[in-house]
PDB file of C-alpha atoms in Angstrom:
ATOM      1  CA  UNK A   7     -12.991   8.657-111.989  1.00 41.00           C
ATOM      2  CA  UNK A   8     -14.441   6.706-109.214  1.00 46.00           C
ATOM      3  CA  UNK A   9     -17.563   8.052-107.654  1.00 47.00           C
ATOM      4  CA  UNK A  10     -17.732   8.887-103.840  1.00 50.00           C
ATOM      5  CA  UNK A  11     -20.080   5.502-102.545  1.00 46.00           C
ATOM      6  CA  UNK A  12     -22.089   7.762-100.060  1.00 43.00           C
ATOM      7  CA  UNK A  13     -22.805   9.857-102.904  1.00 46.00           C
ATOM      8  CA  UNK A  14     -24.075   6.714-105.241  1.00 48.00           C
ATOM      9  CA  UNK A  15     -26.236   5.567-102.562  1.00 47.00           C
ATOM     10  CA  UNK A  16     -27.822   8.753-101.799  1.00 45.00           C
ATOM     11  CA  UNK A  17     -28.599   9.023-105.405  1.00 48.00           C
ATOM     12  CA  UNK A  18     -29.826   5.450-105.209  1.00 47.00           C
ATOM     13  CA  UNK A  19     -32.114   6.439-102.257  1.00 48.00           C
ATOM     14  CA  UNK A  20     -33.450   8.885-103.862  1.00 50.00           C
ATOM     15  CA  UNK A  21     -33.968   7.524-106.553  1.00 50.00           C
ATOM     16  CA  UNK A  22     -35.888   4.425-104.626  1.00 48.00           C
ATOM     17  CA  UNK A  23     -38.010   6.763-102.685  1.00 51.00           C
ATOM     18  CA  UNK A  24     -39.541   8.681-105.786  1.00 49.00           C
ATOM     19  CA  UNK A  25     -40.136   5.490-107.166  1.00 49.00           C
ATOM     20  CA  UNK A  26     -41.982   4.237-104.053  1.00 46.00           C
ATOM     21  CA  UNK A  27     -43.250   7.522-103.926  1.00 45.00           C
ATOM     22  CA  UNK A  28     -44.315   7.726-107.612  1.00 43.00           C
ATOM     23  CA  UNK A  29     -46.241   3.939-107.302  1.00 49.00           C
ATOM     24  CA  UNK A  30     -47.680   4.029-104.232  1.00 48.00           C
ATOM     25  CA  UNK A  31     -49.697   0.207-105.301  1.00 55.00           C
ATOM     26  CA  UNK A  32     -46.470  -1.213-105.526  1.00 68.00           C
ATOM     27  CA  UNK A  33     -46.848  -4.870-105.570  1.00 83.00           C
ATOM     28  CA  UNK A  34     -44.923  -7.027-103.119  1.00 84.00           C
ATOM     29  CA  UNK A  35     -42.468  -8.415-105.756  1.00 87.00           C
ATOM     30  CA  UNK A  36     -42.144  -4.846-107.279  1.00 88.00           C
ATOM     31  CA  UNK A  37     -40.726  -4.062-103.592  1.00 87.00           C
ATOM     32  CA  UNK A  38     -38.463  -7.023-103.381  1.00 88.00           C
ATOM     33  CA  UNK A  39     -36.945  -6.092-106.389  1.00 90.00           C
ATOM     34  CA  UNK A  40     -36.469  -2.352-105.419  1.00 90.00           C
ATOM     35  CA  UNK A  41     -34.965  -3.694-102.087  1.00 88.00           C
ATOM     36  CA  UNK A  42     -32.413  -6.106-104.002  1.00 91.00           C
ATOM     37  CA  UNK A  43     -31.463  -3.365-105.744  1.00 90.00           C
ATOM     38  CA  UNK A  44     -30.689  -1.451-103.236  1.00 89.00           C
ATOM     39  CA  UNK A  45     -29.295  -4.272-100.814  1.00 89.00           C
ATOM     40  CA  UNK A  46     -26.834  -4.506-103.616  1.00 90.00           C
ATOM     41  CA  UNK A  47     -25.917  -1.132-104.611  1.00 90.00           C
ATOM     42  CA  UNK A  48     -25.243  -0.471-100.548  1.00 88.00           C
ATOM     43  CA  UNK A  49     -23.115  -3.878-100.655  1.00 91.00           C
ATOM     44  CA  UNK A  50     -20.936  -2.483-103.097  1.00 89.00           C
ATOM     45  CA  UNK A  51     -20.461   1.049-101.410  1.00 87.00           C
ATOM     46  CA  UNK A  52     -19.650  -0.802 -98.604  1.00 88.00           C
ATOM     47  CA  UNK A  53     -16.914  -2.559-100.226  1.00 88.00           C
ATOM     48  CA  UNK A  54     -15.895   0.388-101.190  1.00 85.00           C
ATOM     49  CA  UNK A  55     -16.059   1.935 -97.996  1.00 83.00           C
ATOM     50  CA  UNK A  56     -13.502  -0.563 -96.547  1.00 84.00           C
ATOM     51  CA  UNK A  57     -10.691   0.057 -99.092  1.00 84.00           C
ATOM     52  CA  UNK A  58     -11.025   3.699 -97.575  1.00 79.00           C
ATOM     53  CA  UNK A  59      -8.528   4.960 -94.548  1.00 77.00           C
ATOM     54  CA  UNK A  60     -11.218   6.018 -92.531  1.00 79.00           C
ATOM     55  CA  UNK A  61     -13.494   3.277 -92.548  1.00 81.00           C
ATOM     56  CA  UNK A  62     -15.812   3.577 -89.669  1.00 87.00           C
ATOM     57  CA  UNK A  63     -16.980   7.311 -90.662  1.00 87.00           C
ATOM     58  CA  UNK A  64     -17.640   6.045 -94.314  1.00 87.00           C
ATOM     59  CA  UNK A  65     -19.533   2.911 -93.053  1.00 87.00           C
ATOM     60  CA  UNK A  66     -21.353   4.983 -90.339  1.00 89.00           C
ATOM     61  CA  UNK A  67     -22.498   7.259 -93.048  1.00 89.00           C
ATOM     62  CA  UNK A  68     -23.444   4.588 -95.121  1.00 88.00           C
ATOM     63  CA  UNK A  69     -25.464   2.829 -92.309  1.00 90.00           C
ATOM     64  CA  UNK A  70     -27.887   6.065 -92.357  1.00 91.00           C
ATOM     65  CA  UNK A  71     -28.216   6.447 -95.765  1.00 90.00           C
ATOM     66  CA  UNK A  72     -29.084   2.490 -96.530  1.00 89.00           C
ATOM     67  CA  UNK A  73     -31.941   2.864 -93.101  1.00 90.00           C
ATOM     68  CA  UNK A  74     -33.141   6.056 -94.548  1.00 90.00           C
ATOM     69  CA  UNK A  75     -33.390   4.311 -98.257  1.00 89.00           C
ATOM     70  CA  UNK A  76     -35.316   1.401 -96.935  1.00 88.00           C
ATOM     71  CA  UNK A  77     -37.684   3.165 -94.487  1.00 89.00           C
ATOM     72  CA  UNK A  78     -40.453   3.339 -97.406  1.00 90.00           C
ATOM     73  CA  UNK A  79     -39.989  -0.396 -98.916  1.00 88.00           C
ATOM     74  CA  UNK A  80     -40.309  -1.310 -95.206  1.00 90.00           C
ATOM     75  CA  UNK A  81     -43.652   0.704 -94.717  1.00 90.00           C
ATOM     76  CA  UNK A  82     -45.216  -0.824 -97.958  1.00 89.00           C
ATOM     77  CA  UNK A  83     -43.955  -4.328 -96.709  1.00 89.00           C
ATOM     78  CA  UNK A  84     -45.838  -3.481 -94.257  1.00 90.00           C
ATOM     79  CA  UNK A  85     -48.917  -2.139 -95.918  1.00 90.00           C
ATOM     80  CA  UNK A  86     -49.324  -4.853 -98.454  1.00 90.00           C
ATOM     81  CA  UNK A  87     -48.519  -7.740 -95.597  1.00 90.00           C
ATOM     82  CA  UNK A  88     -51.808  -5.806 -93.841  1.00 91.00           C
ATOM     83  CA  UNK A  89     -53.943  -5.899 -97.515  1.00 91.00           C
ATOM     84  CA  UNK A  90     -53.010  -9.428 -97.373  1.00 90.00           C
ATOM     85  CA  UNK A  91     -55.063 -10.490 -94.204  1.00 92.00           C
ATOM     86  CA  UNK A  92     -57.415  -8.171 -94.491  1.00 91.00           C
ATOM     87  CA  UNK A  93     -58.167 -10.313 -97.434  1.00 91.00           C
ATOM     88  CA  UNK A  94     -57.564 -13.584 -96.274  1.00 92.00           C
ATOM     89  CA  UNK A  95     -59.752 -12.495 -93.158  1.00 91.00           C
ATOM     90  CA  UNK A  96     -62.715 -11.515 -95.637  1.00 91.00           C
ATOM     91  CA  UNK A  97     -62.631 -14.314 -97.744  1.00 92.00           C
ATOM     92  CA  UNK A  98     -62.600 -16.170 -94.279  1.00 91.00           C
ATOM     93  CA  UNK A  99     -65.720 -14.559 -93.034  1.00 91.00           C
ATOM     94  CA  UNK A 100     -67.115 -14.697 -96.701  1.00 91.00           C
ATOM     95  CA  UNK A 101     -66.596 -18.845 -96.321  1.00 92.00           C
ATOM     96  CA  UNK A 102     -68.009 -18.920 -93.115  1.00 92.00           C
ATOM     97  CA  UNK A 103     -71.179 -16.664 -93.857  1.00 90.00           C
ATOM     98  CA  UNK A 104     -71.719 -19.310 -96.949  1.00 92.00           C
ATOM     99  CA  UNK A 105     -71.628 -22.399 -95.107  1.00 91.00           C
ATOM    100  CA  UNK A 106     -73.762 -21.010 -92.463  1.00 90.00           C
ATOM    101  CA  UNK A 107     -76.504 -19.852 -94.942  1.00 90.00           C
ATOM    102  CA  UNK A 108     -76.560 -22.947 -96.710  1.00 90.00           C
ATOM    103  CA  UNK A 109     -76.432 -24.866 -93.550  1.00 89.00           C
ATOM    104  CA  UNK A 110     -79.762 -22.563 -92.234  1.00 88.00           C
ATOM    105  CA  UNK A 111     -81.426 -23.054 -96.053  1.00 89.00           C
ATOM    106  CA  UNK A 112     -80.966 -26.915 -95.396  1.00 89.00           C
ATOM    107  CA  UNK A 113     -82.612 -26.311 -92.055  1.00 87.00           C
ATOM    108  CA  UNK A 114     -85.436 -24.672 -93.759  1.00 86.00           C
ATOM    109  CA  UNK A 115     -85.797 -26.939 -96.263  1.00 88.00           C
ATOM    110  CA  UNK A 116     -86.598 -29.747 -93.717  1.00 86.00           C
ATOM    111  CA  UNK A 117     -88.560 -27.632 -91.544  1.00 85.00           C
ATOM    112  CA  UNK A 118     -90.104 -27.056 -94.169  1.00 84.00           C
ATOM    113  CA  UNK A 119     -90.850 -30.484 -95.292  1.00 84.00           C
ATOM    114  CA  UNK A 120     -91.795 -31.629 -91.495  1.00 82.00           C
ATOM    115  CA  UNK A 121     -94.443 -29.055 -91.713  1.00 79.00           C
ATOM    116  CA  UNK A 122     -95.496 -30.211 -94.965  1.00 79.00           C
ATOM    117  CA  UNK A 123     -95.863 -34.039 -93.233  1.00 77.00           C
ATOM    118  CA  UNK A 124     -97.737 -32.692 -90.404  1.00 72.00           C
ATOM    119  CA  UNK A 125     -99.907 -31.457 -92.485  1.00 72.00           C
ATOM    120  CA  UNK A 126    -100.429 -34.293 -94.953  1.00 65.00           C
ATOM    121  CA  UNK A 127    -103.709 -36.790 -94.176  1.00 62.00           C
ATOM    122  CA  UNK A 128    -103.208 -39.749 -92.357  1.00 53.00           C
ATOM    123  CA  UNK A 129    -104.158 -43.422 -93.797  1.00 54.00           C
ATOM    124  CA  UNK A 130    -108.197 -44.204 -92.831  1.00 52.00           C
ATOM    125  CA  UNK A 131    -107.620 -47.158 -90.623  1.00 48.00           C
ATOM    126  CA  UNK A 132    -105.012 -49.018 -89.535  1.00 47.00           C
ATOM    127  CA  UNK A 133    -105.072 -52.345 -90.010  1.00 51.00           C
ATOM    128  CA  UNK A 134    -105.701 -55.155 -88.478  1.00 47.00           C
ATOM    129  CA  UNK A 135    -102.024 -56.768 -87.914  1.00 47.00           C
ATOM    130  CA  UNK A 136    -100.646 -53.367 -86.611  1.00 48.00           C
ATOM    131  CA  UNK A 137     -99.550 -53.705 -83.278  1.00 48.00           C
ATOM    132  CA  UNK A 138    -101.817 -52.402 -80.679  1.00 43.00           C
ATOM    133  CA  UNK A 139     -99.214 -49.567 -79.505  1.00 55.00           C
ATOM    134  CA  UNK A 140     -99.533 -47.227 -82.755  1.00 63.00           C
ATOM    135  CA  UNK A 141     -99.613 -44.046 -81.901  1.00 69.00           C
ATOM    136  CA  UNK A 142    -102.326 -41.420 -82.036  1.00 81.00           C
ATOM    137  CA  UNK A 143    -102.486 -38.647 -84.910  1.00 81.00           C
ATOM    138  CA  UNK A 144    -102.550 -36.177 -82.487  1.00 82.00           C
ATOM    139  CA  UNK A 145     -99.082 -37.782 -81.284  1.00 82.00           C
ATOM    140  CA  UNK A 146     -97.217 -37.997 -84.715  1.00 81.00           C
ATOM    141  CA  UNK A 147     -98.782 -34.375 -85.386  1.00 81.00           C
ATOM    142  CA  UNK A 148     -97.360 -33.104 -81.945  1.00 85.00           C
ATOM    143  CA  UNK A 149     -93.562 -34.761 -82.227  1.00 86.00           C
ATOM    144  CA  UNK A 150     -93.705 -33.455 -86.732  1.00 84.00           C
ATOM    145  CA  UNK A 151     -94.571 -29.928 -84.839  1.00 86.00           C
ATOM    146  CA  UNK A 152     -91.830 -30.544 -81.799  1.00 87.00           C
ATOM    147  CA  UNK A 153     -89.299 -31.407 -84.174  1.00 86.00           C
ATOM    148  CA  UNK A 154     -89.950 -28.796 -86.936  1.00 84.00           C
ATOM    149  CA  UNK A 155     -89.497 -26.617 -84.131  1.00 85.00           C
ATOM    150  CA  UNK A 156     -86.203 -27.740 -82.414  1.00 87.00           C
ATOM    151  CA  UNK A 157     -85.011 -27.231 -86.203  1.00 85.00           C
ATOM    152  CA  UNK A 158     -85.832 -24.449 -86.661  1.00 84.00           C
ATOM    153  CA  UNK A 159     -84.227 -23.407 -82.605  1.00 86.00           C
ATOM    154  CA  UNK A 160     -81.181 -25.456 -83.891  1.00 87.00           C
ATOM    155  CA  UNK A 161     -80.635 -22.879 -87.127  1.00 84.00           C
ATOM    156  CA  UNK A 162     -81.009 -19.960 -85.341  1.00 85.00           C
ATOM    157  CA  UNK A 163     -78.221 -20.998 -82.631  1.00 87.00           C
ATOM    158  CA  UNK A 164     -75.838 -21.921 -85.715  1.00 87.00           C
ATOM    159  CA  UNK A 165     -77.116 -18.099 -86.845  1.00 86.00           C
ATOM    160  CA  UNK A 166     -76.413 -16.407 -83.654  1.00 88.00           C
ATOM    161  CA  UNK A 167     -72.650 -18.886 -83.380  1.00 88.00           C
ATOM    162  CA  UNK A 168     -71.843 -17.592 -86.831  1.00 86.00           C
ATOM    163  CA  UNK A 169     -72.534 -14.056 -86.129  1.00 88.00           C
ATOM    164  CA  UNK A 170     -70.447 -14.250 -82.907  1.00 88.00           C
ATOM    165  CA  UNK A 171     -67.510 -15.520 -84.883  1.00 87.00           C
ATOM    166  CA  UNK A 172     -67.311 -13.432 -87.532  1.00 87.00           C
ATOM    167  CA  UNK A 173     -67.797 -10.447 -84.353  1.00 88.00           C
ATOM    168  CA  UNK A 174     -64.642 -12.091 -82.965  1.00 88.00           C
ATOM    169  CA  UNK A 175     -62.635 -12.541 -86.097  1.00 86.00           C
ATOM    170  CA  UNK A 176     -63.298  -8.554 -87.291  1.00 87.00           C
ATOM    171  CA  UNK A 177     -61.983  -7.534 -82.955  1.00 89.00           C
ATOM    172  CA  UNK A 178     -59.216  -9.737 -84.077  1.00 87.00           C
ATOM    173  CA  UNK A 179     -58.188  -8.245 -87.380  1.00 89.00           C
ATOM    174  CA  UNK A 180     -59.116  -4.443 -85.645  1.00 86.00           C
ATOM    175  CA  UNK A 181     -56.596  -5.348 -82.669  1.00 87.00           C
ATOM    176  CA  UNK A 182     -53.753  -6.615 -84.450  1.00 83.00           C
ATOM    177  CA  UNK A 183     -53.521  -3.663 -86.789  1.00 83.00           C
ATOM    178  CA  UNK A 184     -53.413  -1.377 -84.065  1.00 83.00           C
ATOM    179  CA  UNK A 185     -50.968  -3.489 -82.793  1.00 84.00           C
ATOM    180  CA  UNK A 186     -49.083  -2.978 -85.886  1.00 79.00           C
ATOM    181  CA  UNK A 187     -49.942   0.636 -85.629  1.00 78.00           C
ATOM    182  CA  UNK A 188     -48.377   1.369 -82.923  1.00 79.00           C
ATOM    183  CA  UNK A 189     -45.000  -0.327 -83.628  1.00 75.00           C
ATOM    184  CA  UNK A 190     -44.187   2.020 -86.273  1.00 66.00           C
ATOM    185  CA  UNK A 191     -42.660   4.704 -85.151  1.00 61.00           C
ATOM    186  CA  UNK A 192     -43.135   8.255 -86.476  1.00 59.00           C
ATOM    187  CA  UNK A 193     -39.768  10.096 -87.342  1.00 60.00           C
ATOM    188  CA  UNK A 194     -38.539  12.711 -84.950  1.00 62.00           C
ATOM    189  CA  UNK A 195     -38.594  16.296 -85.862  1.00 63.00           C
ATOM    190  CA  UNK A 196     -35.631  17.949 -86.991  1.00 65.00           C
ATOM    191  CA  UNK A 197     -33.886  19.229 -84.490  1.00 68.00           C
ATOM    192  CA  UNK A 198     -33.866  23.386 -84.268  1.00 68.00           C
ATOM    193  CA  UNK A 199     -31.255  25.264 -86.192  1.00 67.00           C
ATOM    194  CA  UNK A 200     -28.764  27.107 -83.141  1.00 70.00           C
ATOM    195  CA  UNK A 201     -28.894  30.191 -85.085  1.00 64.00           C
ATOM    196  CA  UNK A 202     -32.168  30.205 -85.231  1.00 53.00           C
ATOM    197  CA  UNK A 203     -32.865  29.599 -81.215  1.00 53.00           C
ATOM    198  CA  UNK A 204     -30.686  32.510 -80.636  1.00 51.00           C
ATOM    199  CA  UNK A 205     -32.802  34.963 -83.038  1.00 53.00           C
ATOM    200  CA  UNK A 206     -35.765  34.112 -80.967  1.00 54.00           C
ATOM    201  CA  UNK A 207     -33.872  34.755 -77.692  1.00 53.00           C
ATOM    202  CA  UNK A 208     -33.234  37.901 -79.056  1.00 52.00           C
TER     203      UNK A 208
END
């Protein structure tokens, strides 16, 4: 005995929803697989639908039940596509939060070693060869201090670029899934039973 294909593929649904149900961590080849299934089981009622008189109705039917079946492989597409750059943004900002603090230790580390030469003694005399335009301690002390500073101005604008981008990319990631929140669209309540409508008239 044949069975009816709109009953096989709401069996099928069913049976793919309580599974999606059942593992909500689903991975995303656990959900192709579940969707090739299904592609195929609603390929064959289909083929069956056409050897039917009335094929439109059957197809129609069919058509609903296949939308209906997919509607939660779809929405963990979706969730697991939105895990996925969440993660990529993260490791993103995690890359760019490394650089920038090994950048700002490097910074530090020659600050650090300008000081250090500021503060080191200077040879007793000069001698006698050296070109009358040597400059003054004073002076070399003054340009080690200048440009121990204008390192240590140059980290902290890296600092304050990093923290803007990593500001922008985490408005980014925030906007686009409420983009993506908003183009799913909640299912419509049932409609009211007429039987019911006219008990409340009453």
């Amino acid at each position: 005995m044949k069975t009816h294909p709109l009953l096989a593929g709401l069996c099928l649904a069913a049976a793919v929803s309580a599974m999606a149900a059942a593992d909500p961590v689903a991975t995303r080849a656990e959900v192709a697989a579940q969707r090739a299934a299904l592609e195929q089981r609603f390929a064959k009622d289909k083929a069956e639908c056409e050897e039917r008189f009335a094929v439109s109705p059957c197809l129609e039917e069919l058509r609903k039940r296949r939308q209906e079946a997919l509607a939660p492989l779809v929405r963990r597409e979706h969730e697991l596509a939105a895990e996925e750059r969440r993660a990529r943004a993260a490791a993103q900002v995690q890359r760019v939060r490394e650089r920038e603090q090994a950048a700002a230790q490097d910074q530090a580390q020659r600050a650090a070693r300008l000081q250090q030469a500021a503060s080191a003694p200077l040879p007793a005399a000069a001698p006698a060869s050296q070109p009358a335009r040597a400059r003054s301690p004073a002076a070399v002390a003054r340009e080690r201090r200048e440009a121990a500073a204008q390192a240590e101005a140059q980290a902290a604008q890296r600092r304050e670029r990093a923290e803007a981008r990593e500001q922008r990319m985490r408005q980014r990631i925030a906007e686009h899934e409420a983009r993506q929140k908003s183009r799913t669209k909640p299912l419509a309540a049932p409609l009211p039973l007429p039987g019911a409508s006219a008990a409340s008239a009453n």
